[in-house]
Amino acid sequence: MGNTNDTQITLFRILGFPSLHKLKNLIFVLGLFIYIITLFGNVFIVLMVRKENRLHLPMYFFLVNISVIDIFYTSNIVPQMLATFVVEIFIISYTGCISQFFIHICLGSGECLTLATMAVDRYVAVCNPLHYLTIMNYTVCAALLAGVWLVAVIANIPPLMSVCWLNFCGSNTVNHFFCDAPPLLEISCYGSQVVESVNFVVAACIIMSSFSVIMLSYIMIIRAIILIPTKGGKLKTFSTCASHLIIVSIFFGSLMIMYVRPGYTNSPEYNKIVAVCYTMVTPMLNPIIYTFRNRDIKHAVKTYFMCHSA
């Protein structure tokens, strides 16, 4: 599928993990297992929150949004990654590649902003518990969620337009397991500096602003936890918040390494490993951590199975 410099590329070859070709069967099975666990876990959370009245709280309203994001986030990327281990050459159209890129950055931004919203929700719950349900009523939660998606889509239109402006006239091989900005910039003929700058500014604004809101919220939460008189109260509050912080650490840490740097200087193989963290590991861990470290969900799960086994 060679292309001359005078021919605009209309198809891309997704390279995947050629260095792991000898382990492709093992990695395929492992990746498929992670994907199934991710889908099952997140669908289970959505259904459980919808069914159990005791989970009809603002925190779980946002948690459902995270689960829905993770379902689509992994489904946008992981099946294609698995396909690169099955077929010799995985081909994706120009339109398909650009669409995958836009869906990826919108969902990633949506998750960042939702995690920040959840941190604010936890701040209100811990620091102003008597007025929590009054402040975080359904109208406020719906407005916050609408704002999250409005920002996630509108803010990512400039990166989308900038990538569409790139001229791909050299190699058509994307050295990654999905269409993302860094590998696309590597095979562009010109305009990469402008695209890199646009993507960096948007990513930095969304990631760092969300992370700052989360850190500020948890500084205030920790101060409030210290003032709780009973040890049991401290442990219960910290347990709820700890699960959120674990997800934040993994998700934002990998995103910062990947996108919040003024130049995509890391090796392609390193970028792939980092990308696995936020496209596969975090979506899989979300339902596991929120289920096993959250008392309300554990109680709801226990009650559900007891009722259906009786």
Coordinates of C-alpha atoms in Angstrom, one line a residue:
M1 CA 0.0 0.0 0.0
G2 CA 2.8 2.4 -0.8
N3 CA 1.9 6.0 -1.5
T4 CA 3.9 8.7 -3.2
N5 CA 4.3 12.1 -1.9
D6 CA 1.8 13.4 -4.4
T7 CA -1.0 11.1 -3.3
Q8 CA -3.3 11.9 -0.4
I9 CA -3.7 8.9 1.9
T10 CA -7.3 7.6 2.3
L11 CA -6.5 4.4 4.2
F12 CA -4.3 3.8 7.3
R13 CA -2.6 0.7 8.4
I14 CA -2.8 0.3 12.2
L15 CA 0.5 -1.3 13.3
G16 CA -0.5 -2.4 16.8
F17 CA 2.2 -4.2 18.8
P18 CA 4.6 -5.8 16.2
S19 CA 7.2 -6.4 18.9
L20 CA 4.8 -8.7 20.8
H21 CA 3.9 -10.8 17.7
K22 CA 5.2 -14.0 19.3
L23 CA 2.9 -13.5 22.2
K24 CA -0.1 -12.4 20.2
N25 CA -2.4 -15.3 21.2
L26 CA -1.7 -14.8 24.9
I27 CA -2.1 -11.0 24.6
F28 CA -5.3 -11.4 22.6
V29 CA -6.9 -13.6 25.3
L30 CA -5.8 -11.3 28.0
G31 CA -7.1 -8.2 26.2
L32 CA -10.4 -9.9 25.5
F33 CA -10.7 -10.9 29.1
I34 CA -10.1 -7.3 30.2
Y35 CA -12.6 -6.0 27.7
I36 CA -15.3 -8.5 28.9
I37 CA -14.6 -7.7 32.5
T38 CA -14.8 -3.9 31.7
L39 CA -18.1 -4.2 29.9
F40 CA -19.7 -6.5 32.5
G41 CA -18.5 -4.5 35.5
N42 CA -19.6 -1.1 34.1
V43 CA -23.0 -2.4 32.8
F44 CA -23.5 -4.0 36.2
I45 CA -22.9 -0.7 38.0
V46 CA -25.4 1.1 35.6
L47 CA -28.1 -1.5 36.3
M48 CA -27.4 -1.7 40.0
V49 CA -27.7 2.1 40.5
R50 CA -30.8 2.2 38.4
K51 CA -32.5 -0.6 40.3
E52 CA -31.5 0.1 44.0
N53 CA -33.3 3.1 45.5
R54 CA -30.6 3.6 48.1
L55 CA -28.1 4.4 45.3
H56 CA -30.2 7.2 43.9
L57 CA -27.8 9.8 45.1
P58 CA -25.7 12.4 43.3
M59 CA -22.5 10.5 43.7
Y60 CA -23.9 7.4 41.9
F61 CA -25.5 9.6 39.2
F62 CA -22.0 10.7 38.2
L63 CA -20.7 7.2 38.7
V64 CA -23.2 5.9 36.1
N65 CA -21.9 8.6 33.7
I66 CA -18.3 7.3 34.3
S67 CA -19.4 3.7 33.6
V68 CA -21.2 4.7 30.4
I69 CA -18.1 6.6 29.3
D70 CA -15.9 3.6 30.0
I71 CA -18.2 1.3 28.0
F72 CA -18.0 3.4 24.9
Y73 CA -14.3 4.5 25.5
T74 CA -13.1 0.9 25.5
S75 CA -15.4 -0.2 22.7
N76 CA -14.0 2.6 20.5
I77 CA -10.5 1.3 20.9
V78 CA -10.0 -2.2 22.3
P79 CA -11.8 -4.3 19.6
Q80 CA -9.6 -2.7 17.0
M81 CA -6.5 -3.4 19.2
L82 CA -7.5 -7.0 19.4
A83 CA -8.0 -7.2 15.7
T84 CA -4.4 -6.2 15.1
F85 CA -3.4 -9.5 16.7
V86 CA -5.7 -11.5 14.5
V87 CA -5.1 -10.1 11.0
E88 CA -1.8 -9.5 9.3
I89 CA -2.7 -5.9 8.2
F90 CA -5.5 -4.0 9.9
I91 CA -6.8 -1.2 7.7
I92 CA -9.0 1.7 8.7
S93 CA -10.4 4.5 6.5
Y94 CA -9.4 8.1 6.8
T95 CA -13.0 8.9 8.0
G96 CA -12.9 6.0 10.4
C97 CA -9.6 7.1 11.8
I98 CA -10.6 10.7 12.3
S99 CA -13.9 9.7 13.9
Q100 CA -12.1 7.3 16.3
F101 CA -9.8 10.2 17.3
F102 CA -12.6 12.6 17.9
I103 CA -14.7 10.1 19.9
H104 CA -11.5 9.2 21.9
I105 CA -10.7 12.8 22.9
C106 CA -14.4 13.7 23.7
L107 CA -14.9 10.7 25.9
G108 CA -11.5 11.2 27.6
S109 CA -12.4 14.9 28.3
G110 CA -15.8 13.8 29.5
E111 CA -14.2 11.4 32.0
C112 CA -11.8 14.1 33.3
L113 CA -14.5 16.6 33.8
T114 CA -16.9 14.0 35.4
L115 CA -14.2 13.0 37.9
A116 CA -13.7 16.6 38.8
T117 CA -17.5 17.0 39.2
M118 CA -17.5 13.9 41.5
A119 CA -14.7 15.5 43.6
V120 CA -16.9 18.6 44.1
D121 CA -19.8 16.3 45.0
R122 CA -17.7 14.6 47.6
Y123 CA -16.6 18.0 49.0
V124 CA -20.2 19.1 49.4
A125 CA -21.1 15.7 51.0
V126 CA -18.3 15.8 53.5
C127 CA -18.0 19.5 54.3
N128 CA -21.7 20.4 54.2
P129 CA -23.6 17.1 54.9
L130 CA -26.8 18.7 56.3
H131 CA -27.5 20.5 53.1
Y132 CA -25.9 18.0 50.7
L133 CA -29.1 16.8 49.0
T134 CA -30.5 20.3 48.8
I135 CA -27.3 21.7 47.1
M136 CA -26.7 18.7 44.9
N137 CA -30.3 18.2 43.8
Y138 CA -31.3 16.6 40.5
T139 CA -31.5 19.8 38.6
V140 CA -28.0 20.8 39.7
C141 CA -26.6 17.3 38.8
A142 CA -28.3 17.3 35.4
A143 CA -26.9 20.8 34.7
L144 CA -23.4 19.8 35.7
L145 CA -23.5 16.7 33.6
A146 CA -24.9 18.7 30.6
G147 CA -22.0 21.2 31.1
V148 CA -19.5 18.4 31.2
W149 CA -20.6 17.1 27.8
L150 CA -21.0 20.6 26.3
V151 CA -17.4 21.5 27.2
A152 CA -16.1 18.0 26.2
V153 CA -17.5 18.3 22.7
I154 CA -17.0 22.0 22.0
A155 CA -13.4 22.2 23.5
N156 CA -12.3 19.3 21.2
I157 CA -13.6 20.8 17.9
P158 CA -10.2 22.7 17.4
P159 CA -8.1 19.5 17.8
L160 CA -10.5 17.7 15.4
M161 CA -10.2 20.5 12.8
S162 CA -6.5 20.7 13.2
V163 CA -6.0 17.0 12.6
C164 CA -8.3 17.2 9.6
W165 CA -6.1 19.9 8.3
L166 CA -3.0 17.6 8.3
N167 CA -1.8 16.3 5.0
F168 CA -1.0 12.6 5.1
C169 CA 1.0 12.0 2.0
G170 CA 3.9 9.8 3.1
S171 CA 3.7 6.5 5.0
N172 CA 0.2 5.3 5.8
T173 CA 1.3 3.2 8.8
V174 CA 0.1 4.4 12.2
N175 CA 2.5 3.1 14.8
H176 CA -0.1 2.7 17.5
F177 CA -3.1 0.5 18.3
F178 CA -5.6 3.3 17.5
C179 CA -5.8 6.7 15.8
D180 CA -4.4 9.3 18.2
A181 CA -2.7 12.7 17.7
P182 CA 1.0 11.7 18.4
P183 CA 1.2 8.8 15.9
L184 CA -0.8 10.7 13.3
L185 CA 1.6 13.7 13.6
E186 CA 4.5 11.3 12.9
I187 CA 3.2 10.5 9.4
S188 CA 2.0 14.0 8.4
C189 CA 3.8 16.0 5.7
Y190 CA 3.3 19.4 7.2
G191 CA 1.3 21.4 9.7
S192 CA 2.3 19.2 12.6
Q193 CA 3.6 22.0 14.8
V194 CA 0.3 23.9 14.7
V195 CA -1.7 20.7 15.4
E196 CA 0.7 19.7 18.2
S197 CA 0.2 23.2 19.8
V198 CA -3.6 23.1 19.5
N199 CA -3.8 19.6 21.0
F200 CA -1.4 20.5 23.8
V201 CA -3.3 23.6 24.8
V202 CA -6.7 21.9 24.8
A203 CA -5.4 18.8 26.6
A204 CA -3.5 20.8 29.2
C205 CA -6.6 23.0 29.9
I206 CA -9.0 20.1 30.3
I207 CA -6.6 17.8 32.2
M208 CA -5.0 20.3 34.5
S209 CA -8.1 22.3 35.3
S210 CA -9.9 19.0 36.2
F211 CA -7.0 17.8 38.2
S212 CA -6.7 21.1 40.0
V213 CA -10.4 21.0 41.0
I214 CA -10.0 17.5 42.3
M215 CA -6.9 18.3 44.3
L216 CA -8.4 21.4 45.8
S217 CA -11.6 19.5 46.7
Y218 CA -9.6 16.8 48.4
I219 CA -7.5 19.2 50.4
M220 CA -10.7 20.6 51.8
I221 CA -12.1 17.1 52.3
I222 CA -9.0 15.9 54.2
R223 CA -9.2 19.0 56.4
A224 CA -12.8 18.1 57.2
I225 CA -12.0 14.4 57.8
I226 CA -9.4 15.4 60.4
L227 CA -12.1 17.2 62.3
I228 CA -14.5 14.3 62.4
P229 CA -14.6 13.2 66.1
T230 CA -15.2 9.5 65.8
K231 CA -12.7 7.0 64.3
G232 CA -15.5 5.1 62.5
G233 CA -16.7 8.3 60.8
K234 CA -13.2 9.1 59.6
L235 CA -12.8 5.6 58.2
K236 CA -16.1 5.5 56.4
T237 CA -15.6 9.0 54.8
F238 CA -12.0 8.2 53.8
S239 CA -13.0 4.8 52.3
T240 CA -15.5 6.5 50.0
C241 CA -13.0 9.1 48.9
A242 CA -10.0 6.7 48.6
S243 CA -11.7 4.8 45.8
H244 CA -12.1 8.0 43.8
L245 CA -8.4 9.0 44.4
I246 CA -7.1 5.7 43.2
I247 CA -8.9 6.1 39.8
V248 CA -7.8 9.7 39.6
S249 CA -4.1 8.8 40.2
I250 CA -4.0 6.2 37.5
F251 CA -6.1 8.0 34.9
F252 CA -4.7 11.5 35.3
G253 CA -1.1 10.3 35.7
S254 CA -1.1 8.4 32.4
L255 CA -2.9 11.3 30.6
M256 CA -0.3 13.8 31.9
I257 CA 2.6 11.6 30.7
M258 CA 0.9 11.3 27.3
Y259 CA -0.5 14.7 26.5
V260 CA 0.6 17.4 29.0
R261 CA 4.1 17.9 27.6
P262 CA 5.2 20.5 24.9
G263 CA 6.2 17.8 22.4
Y264 CA 5.5 14.2 21.7
T265 CA 9.0 13.0 22.3
N266 CA 8.5 9.6 23.9
S267 CA 9.1 6.5 21.9
P268 CA 6.0 4.9 20.1
E269 CA 6.3 1.7 22.3
Y270 CA 6.4 3.8 25.5
N271 CA 3.3 5.8 24.3
K272 CA 1.5 2.5 23.7
I273 CA 2.2 1.2 27.2
V274 CA 0.9 4.5 28.7
A275 CA -2.1 4.5 26.4
V276 CA -3.0 1.0 27.7
C277 CA -3.3 2.5 31.2
Y278 CA -6.1 5.0 30.4
T279 CA -7.8 3.0 27.6
M280 CA -7.9 -0.5 29.3
V281 CA -6.6 -0.5 32.9
T282 CA -8.6 2.4 34.3
P283 CA -12.0 1.4 32.7
M284 CA -11.5 -2.1 34.1
L285 CA -10.6 -0.9 37.6
N286 CA -13.4 1.6 37.9
P287 CA -16.2 -0.9 38.6
I288 CA -13.9 -3.2 40.7
I289 CA -12.7 -0.4 42.9
Y290 CA -16.1 1.3 43.3
T291 CA -17.7 -2.0 44.1
F292 CA -15.3 -3.4 46.6
R293 CA -14.3 -0.2 48.3
N294 CA -17.8 1.3 48.5
R295 CA -20.0 0.1 51.3
D296 CA -23.3 1.3 49.8
I297 CA -22.7 -0.6 46.5
K298 CA -21.5 -3.7 48.4
H299 CA -24.6 -3.6 50.5
A300 CA -26.8 -3.1 47.4
V301 CA -25.1 -6.0 45.6
K302 CA -25.5 -8.3 48.7
T303 CA -29.2 -7.3 49.1
Y304 CA -29.8 -7.9 45.4
F305 CA -28.4 -11.4 45.4
M306 CA -30.1 -12.3 48.6
C307 CA -33.5 -11.2 47.3
H308 CA -33.0 -13.2 44.0
S309 CA -31.7 -16.3 45.7
A310 CA -34.6 -16.4 48.2

